[in-house]
Amino acid sequence: MTNNNQKHRVIIVGGGAGGLELATRLGNSLGKKKLADITLVDKKPTHLWKPLLHEVAAGSMDIHAHQLDYLAQARWRHFNFRLGALESINRAAKQISISGLVDDDGEEILPPRNLSYDTLVICVGSTVNDFGIPGVVQHALALDTAEQAEKFHRKLVAACVRANAHQKTDANVDVVIIGAGATGVELSAELRNTTDVLAGYGLDKLNPSENVKLTIIEAASRVLPPLPERVAESAHELLLHKNINVLVNEKVTEVKADSVLTASGKNIHADLIVWAAGIKAPDILANLDGLETNRLNQLVVHQTLATTRDDNIFSFGDCAACPWPEKSTPDKPATIPPRAQAAHQQASHLLKSIKARINDGGLTNFRYQDFGSLVSFGDYKAVGSLMGKLIGGSLFIEGLLARLMYMSLYKMHLIALHGYFNVVLDTAARFLKRRTEPRVKLH
């Protein structure tokens, strides 16, 4: 498996939830014992759990208090970190090429580099899919990255301050969110909660319930299309209770600088537009030395998570199309859904597979266990369904219990990175620190 008695070289491209967990666990086992060289590659220097981005956008979470430096994690957990974006793969030479790095003045800090591997794992996540609709790229904001979430928040605060200063002219803030999946629904609810709080910090002329108008547009017949009907119905009721306008069966045909057009002829005014209507894998994956991809740029993999055209390259998470036999039919094959719980399970499976490869063992098939879905509405509210053998099917939950379980998902991610004891201390410290901070970010 290795050349010239060198240690086995594992490169993980992508430091999202699954990639960072895999690098951490491999580092704690193989890296610490000097049994393999583990390297994580990412184009950003810090990690933030992606399901938190809607809270960053709304201002209810300070991103700088929750980001994790890859270099520090690598030092603590016995793996290497290389900063750069994946540019190409040479499968014959078993090398990847990553981009260089420049500073704010355009001066080169790091040159482009080549890294050699014995096992390569690609888990670069997903980006929004605009489906070729005119104006989306030019006028809508996405929430794929921390930078995008912060940009939206700055625009939101500026719009609220502007509306507060011009209340004699009945100025409003119209926010349109396209896509009623989990991201769109959670963002709209969090925005309603935080704008209510924001008005208490000096925006005394702004009435959030009247002057901040939130609209969700969904092409399907209901919100949260992939989730059970009962969860969707409860979510819809909560959105209406929060005075959020919900438009279903409305297909967006064009996005303009200040409005959104739909197929039914609606022209919806918008000061801020968020596109959350679909995902695809990054375009770079479509040209990786002949690796097979689907129409969403996802790398096609076997159930072992190995790519179909190279046994030395694996992929998982949102950027991989992994078969889901339990949900497949002869006419319609299914793939594992792009969820955080799937990436977590796949990271655990690959941990065992990589150890088996180093010991010349065989690979096993990945089996996805769907434990249900939870959608947060902030303010101690959430809805969702739990699934599994223990409860004998599907269980609908809502309210404080659902919210606590939703919060526990993030804590489980932190425990995978830092250990139980460290997370307990961190949670206690954050609870105490809340007394010296505003409830929402004000800039």
XYZ file of C-alpha atoms in Angstrom:
443
model
C 0.000 0.000 0.000
C 2.974 2.361 0.404
C 6.237 2.926 -1.406
C 9.774 2.424 -0.017
C 8.423 1.561 3.436
C 7.085 5.088 3.861
C 4.140 5.737 6.116
C 0.783 5.561 4.392
C -0.193 9.045 3.171
C -3.841 10.018 3.609
C -5.036 13.324 2.159
C -8.500 14.643 3.010
C -9.683 17.508 0.817
C -12.393 19.540 2.517
C -12.606 20.558 6.157
C -16.368 20.499 6.583
C -18.144 18.590 9.337
C -17.297 15.160 7.912
C -13.810 15.964 6.646
C -12.624 17.583 9.863
C -14.099 14.788 11.982
C -12.329 12.184 9.821
C -8.990 14.029 9.989
C -9.333 14.417 13.748
C -10.136 10.766 14.392
C -7.420 9.513 12.035
C -4.951 11.873 13.675
C -5.895 10.702 17.155
C -5.356 7.075 16.137
C -2.978 6.614 13.203
C -1.272 10.003 13.301
C -0.539 9.961 17.015
C 0.991 6.493 16.761
C 3.060 7.457 13.687
C 1.322 4.781 11.624
C 0.271 7.168 8.837
C 0.665 10.748 7.651
C -2.722 12.474 7.761
C -3.142 15.752 5.863
C -6.223 17.960 5.680
C -6.525 20.435 2.788
C -8.987 23.328 2.753
C -9.215 26.667 0.972
C -10.164 28.456 4.208
C -8.100 28.698 7.403
C -11.039 28.142 9.762
C -13.952 25.759 10.214
C -17.578 26.535 11.096
C -20.339 23.939 11.266
C -22.394 24.724 8.157
C -25.847 24.263 9.749
C -25.030 27.317 11.889
C -24.716 29.702 8.954
C -28.339 30.829 9.140
C -27.699 31.975 12.731
C -24.615 33.898 11.611
C -26.657 35.524 8.837
C -29.394 36.536 11.255
C -26.891 37.841 13.806
C -27.826 35.527 16.662
C -24.373 33.912 16.585
C -20.960 35.593 16.603
C -18.946 33.670 14.045
C -15.621 34.564 15.676
C -16.659 32.799 18.889
C -17.438 29.529 17.082
C -14.818 29.236 14.354
C -12.066 26.656 14.760
C -8.576 27.212 13.357
C -7.481 24.230 11.274
C -3.824 24.769 12.192
C -4.610 24.610 15.896
C -6.783 21.511 15.516
C -4.052 19.861 13.446
C -1.496 20.581 16.180
C -3.736 19.197 18.916
C -4.953 16.141 16.966
C -1.758 14.970 15.237
C -2.486 15.703 11.574
C -1.128 18.202 9.044
C -3.027 21.115 7.505
C -2.383 22.640 4.080
C -4.153 25.839 3.041
C -5.262 25.874 -0.588
C -8.065 24.968 -2.969
C -8.078 21.725 -4.961
C -7.200 22.471 -8.591
C -6.505 19.096 -10.200
C -5.628 15.442 -9.672
C -3.006 13.319 -11.403
C -4.237 9.795 -10.726
C -1.290 8.102 -12.412
C 1.215 9.941 -10.213
C -1.099 9.890 -7.169
C -0.797 13.624 -6.694
C -3.153 16.536 -6.193
C -2.458 20.159 -7.063
C -3.662 22.909 -4.731
C -3.758 26.641 -5.317
C -1.418 29.254 -3.926
C -2.316 31.977 -1.462
C -2.032 35.764 -1.739
C -2.488 38.465 0.895
C -4.796 41.489 0.768
C -2.244 43.388 -1.322
C -1.954 40.641 -3.907
C 1.458 39.445 -2.719
C 2.035 35.704 -2.869
C 2.221 34.019 0.536
C 2.204 30.409 -0.608
C 2.887 29.110 -4.135
C 0.778 26.400 -5.814
C 1.832 22.986 -4.532
C 1.624 19.280 -5.357
C 0.855 16.765 -2.623
C 1.321 13.001 -2.935
C -1.137 10.482 -1.529
C -1.752 6.787 -1.096
C -5.384 7.300 -0.094
C -7.288 10.397 -1.176
C -10.629 11.432 0.337
C -12.657 14.212 -1.306
C -15.352 15.851 0.827
C -15.613 19.433 -0.430
C -19.313 19.841 0.334
C -21.785 21.640 -1.890
C -22.694 25.038 -3.289
C -26.022 26.554 -4.280
C -27.574 25.504 -7.573
C -29.068 28.448 -9.460
C -30.543 26.160 -12.175
C -29.580 28.780 -14.771
C -32.298 31.204 -13.645
C -31.479 34.758 -14.823
C -30.244 37.184 -12.183
C -29.564 34.722 -9.362
C -25.785 35.081 -9.467
C -25.913 38.865 -9.851
C -28.590 39.777 -7.314
C -29.170 36.966 -4.802
C -27.048 36.058 -1.802
C -26.205 32.476 -0.893
C -25.334 31.045 2.520
C -22.622 28.590 1.517
C -19.784 30.199 3.457
C -19.192 32.201 6.607
C -18.219 35.214 4.489
C -21.554 35.107 2.657
C -23.475 34.810 5.927
C -21.632 37.797 7.412
C -22.217 39.825 4.247
C -25.939 39.177 4.467
C -25.981 40.198 8.127
C -24.221 43.489 7.397
C -26.737 44.237 4.658
C -29.614 43.350 6.988
C -28.401 45.669 9.761
C -27.820 48.475 7.241
C -31.322 48.030 5.807
C -32.890 48.114 9.282
C -30.954 51.245 10.280
C -31.956 52.893 7.000
C -35.626 52.000 7.505
C -35.526 53.245 11.103
C -34.121 56.609 9.964
C -36.818 57.055 7.308
C -39.928 55.889 9.119
C -41.809 59.072 8.179
C -41.809 57.716 4.621
C -43.088 54.289 5.742
C -39.835 52.612 4.786
C -39.819 48.816 5.067
C -37.229 46.049 4.833
C -38.393 43.342 2.418
C -36.449 40.077 2.681
C -37.250 37.357 0.140
C -35.924 33.838 0.670
C -36.147 31.522 -2.327
C -36.386 27.907 -1.269
C -38.336 26.460 1.666
C -35.940 23.695 2.578
C -34.331 23.540 6.000
C -31.990 26.484 5.285
C -34.748 28.791 4.049
C -37.185 27.918 6.826
C -34.603 28.187 9.610
C -33.242 31.462 8.246
C -36.674 33.087 8.038
C -37.569 32.097 11.606
C -34.200 33.233 12.949
C -34.510 36.556 11.121
C -37.886 37.211 12.724
C -36.472 36.465 16.170
C -33.357 38.603 15.769
C -35.056 41.605 14.155
C -37.416 41.703 17.142
C -34.353 41.893 19.416
C -32.494 44.288 17.117
C -35.275 46.850 17.455
C -34.572 47.037 21.175
C -31.024 48.300 20.641
C -31.828 51.835 19.578
C -33.996 51.214 16.510
C -36.995 52.537 18.383
C -38.900 53.683 15.285
C -38.736 50.257 13.658
C -41.600 47.850 14.269
C -40.161 44.494 13.152
C -43.499 42.727 12.759
C -44.762 45.470 10.430
C -41.651 47.033 8.894
C -39.533 43.901 8.377
C -41.417 41.745 5.891
C -40.227 38.183 5.342
C -41.340 36.076 2.378
C -40.454 32.479 1.495
C -40.988 31.278 -2.075
C -41.119 27.534 -2.792
C -41.692 25.804 -6.140
C -43.052 22.643 -4.505
C -46.521 22.261 -3.033
C -45.332 22.663 0.585
C -42.436 23.786 2.717
C -39.721 21.250 3.632
C -40.497 18.954 0.659
C -38.072 16.139 1.651
C -39.470 15.840 5.204
C -42.639 14.099 6.437
C -45.976 15.821 5.831
C -46.689 16.368 9.523
C -43.346 18.113 10.063
C -44.011 20.359 7.069
C -47.509 21.251 8.288
C -46.268 22.137 11.758
C -43.415 24.192 10.286
C -45.848 26.063 8.026
C -48.047 26.943 11.011
C -45.061 28.225 12.990
C -43.949 30.387 10.065
C -47.396 31.950 9.745
C -47.503 32.502 13.510
C -44.256 34.472 13.186
C -45.855 36.637 10.484
C -43.752 35.154 7.689
C -45.407 35.094 4.271
C -45.175 31.650 2.639
C -45.738 31.200 -1.104
C -45.823 27.604 -2.364
C -46.307 26.332 -5.938
C -44.430 29.444 -7.092
C -41.549 28.885 -9.490
C -39.055 31.752 -9.683
C -38.337 32.772 -13.275
C -36.050 35.772 -12.756
C -34.262 37.626 -9.978
C -33.785 41.383 -10.322
C -31.904 43.876 -8.184
C -35.045 44.822 -6.253
C -37.624 42.147 -7.045
C -38.342 38.491 -7.739
C -40.529 37.349 -10.633
C -42.499 34.085 -10.607
C -44.115 31.941 -13.286
C -47.601 32.891 -12.086
C -46.903 36.558 -12.806
C -46.074 37.783 -9.301
C -43.553 40.598 -8.917
C -42.333 40.576 -5.326
C -40.363 43.574 -4.092
C -37.140 42.748 -2.256
C -34.404 44.694 -0.511
C -32.504 41.499 0.290
C -32.740 38.233 -1.647
C -31.420 34.868 -0.431
C -31.141 31.884 -2.779
C -31.589 28.590 -0.910
C -33.406 26.570 -3.564
C -31.008 23.742 -4.311
C -27.451 22.456 -4.144
C -24.805 20.959 -6.377
C -21.202 19.883 -5.914
C -18.431 22.379 -6.833
C -17.700 22.646 -10.555
C -14.059 21.555 -10.056
C -15.237 17.968 -9.489
C -16.505 17.682 -13.057
C -12.912 17.713 -14.373
C -10.850 15.559 -12.030
C -8.780 13.339 -14.310
C -11.699 11.273 -15.569
C -13.491 10.540 -12.272
C -17.177 9.807 -12.856
C -19.673 12.525 -11.876
C -23.441 13.016 -12.197
C -25.423 16.029 -13.424
C -24.937 17.751 -10.033
C -21.128 17.400 -10.286
C -21.185 14.832 -7.489
C -18.521 12.140 -7.624
C -20.181 8.778 -8.200
C -19.039 6.238 -5.612
C -19.619 2.588 -4.775
C -21.260 1.631 -1.495
C -17.742 1.356 -0.096
C -17.444 5.133 -0.779
C -14.604 4.450 -3.243
C -14.990 6.309 -6.532
C -16.125 4.145 -9.451
C -12.947 4.682 -11.501
C -10.203 4.728 -8.874
C -9.975 2.496 -5.811
C -7.479 4.847 -4.174
C -9.864 7.808 -4.167
C -12.879 8.031 -1.868
C -15.590 10.643 -1.552
C -18.419 11.332 0.874
C -20.811 14.000 2.082
C -22.712 16.430 -0.147
C -20.212 16.102 -3.014
C -20.662 12.317 -3.388
C -23.470 10.289 -4.977
C -23.562 7.133 -2.871
C -26.160 4.414 -3.622
C -29.004 3.963 -1.127
C -30.314 0.446 -1.871
C -33.030 0.573 0.783
C -34.743 3.473 -1.008
C -33.925 2.481 -4.594
C -36.246 0.907 -7.147
C -35.381 -0.645 -10.538
C -36.745 2.478 -12.247
C -35.437 5.072 -9.822
C -32.129 4.513 -8.014
C -31.714 6.564 -4.845
C -28.629 8.145 -3.315
C -27.781 9.101 0.258
C -29.323 12.530 1.061
C -26.998 15.509 1.653
C -27.360 15.757 5.420
C -24.940 16.341 8.269
C -25.888 13.029 9.871
C -24.968 11.203 6.646
C -21.538 12.869 6.525
C -20.956 11.981 10.170
C -21.821 8.327 9.569
C -19.699 8.175 6.419
C -16.716 9.667 8.250
C -17.006 6.915 10.851
C -17.213 4.282 8.104
C -14.156 5.660 6.293
C -12.172 5.687 9.522
C -12.511 1.893 9.602
C -11.953 1.543 5.838
C -8.691 3.519 5.831
C -7.371 1.498 8.745
C -8.287 -1.665 6.819
C -6.462 -0.411 3.699
C -3.296 0.220 5.677
C -3.489 -3.313 7.052
C -4.252 -4.784 3.595
C -7.810 -5.572 4.635
C -10.967 -5.482 2.548
C -13.568 -2.749 2.333
C -17.144 -3.020 3.553
C -20.303 -1.359 2.245
C -21.638 1.760 3.931
C -25.157 1.484 5.372
C -26.973 4.727 6.059
C -29.203 4.947 9.129
C -31.790 7.728 8.895
C -32.371 9.027 12.424
C -34.879 11.646 11.318
C -34.724 15.400 10.781
C -34.994 18.465 12.979
C -35.711 22.048 11.930
C -34.986 24.923 14.313
C -37.150 28.017 14.717
C -35.000 29.538 17.457
C -36.637 30.960 20.585
C -36.832 27.459 22.139
C -38.871 26.083 19.230
C -38.161 23.295 16.760
C -40.034 20.568 14.920
C -38.928 17.256 13.509
C -39.211 13.526 13.360
C -37.073 10.853 14.980
C -36.558 7.485 13.341
C -34.914 4.234 14.296
C -35.379 0.744 15.623
C -35.448 1.916 19.239
C -38.667 3.895 18.785
C -40.128 1.420 16.331
C -40.632 3.709 13.355
C -41.100 7.470 13.201
C -41.866 9.831 16.101
C -42.987 13.431 15.642
C -41.558 15.919 18.167
C -41.810 19.669 18.588
C -41.254 22.478 21.061
C -38.515 22.666 23.672
C -37.633 18.955 23.466
C -37.071 19.211 19.713
C -35.020 22.388 20.200
C -32.797 20.714 22.806
C -32.230 17.740 20.505
C -31.398 20.119 17.642
C -28.811 21.869 19.815
C -27.370 18.505 20.831
C -26.442 17.800 17.189
C -23.923 20.634 17.277
C -22.618 19.499 20.650
C -22.071 15.996 19.228
C -20.016 17.530 16.420
C -17.930 19.455 18.952
C -17.417 16.332 21.064
C -16.091 14.525 17.974
C -13.522 17.316 17.560
C -12.597 18.201 21.141
C -13.770 15.471 23.483
C -16.585 15.452 26.030
C -14.803 17.197 28.903
C -13.612 20.142 26.792
C -17.092 20.668 25.352
C -18.660 20.735 28.835
C -16.188 23.437 29.921
C -16.711 25.407 26.704
C -20.506 25.282 27.088
C -20.308 26.560 30.666
C -17.956 29.383 29.644
C -20.236 30.492 26.817
C -23.248 30.497 29.150
C -21.476 32.816 31.585
C -20.137 35.073 28.823
C -23.645 35.739 27.468
C -24.226 38.174 30.331
C -21.619 40.574 28.903
C -22.712 40.430 25.246
C -25.739 41.705 23.312
C -28.222 39.027 22.299
C -27.609 39.724 18.616
C -24.655 41.029 16.644
C -25.150 44.754 16.022
C -22.657 45.326 13.189
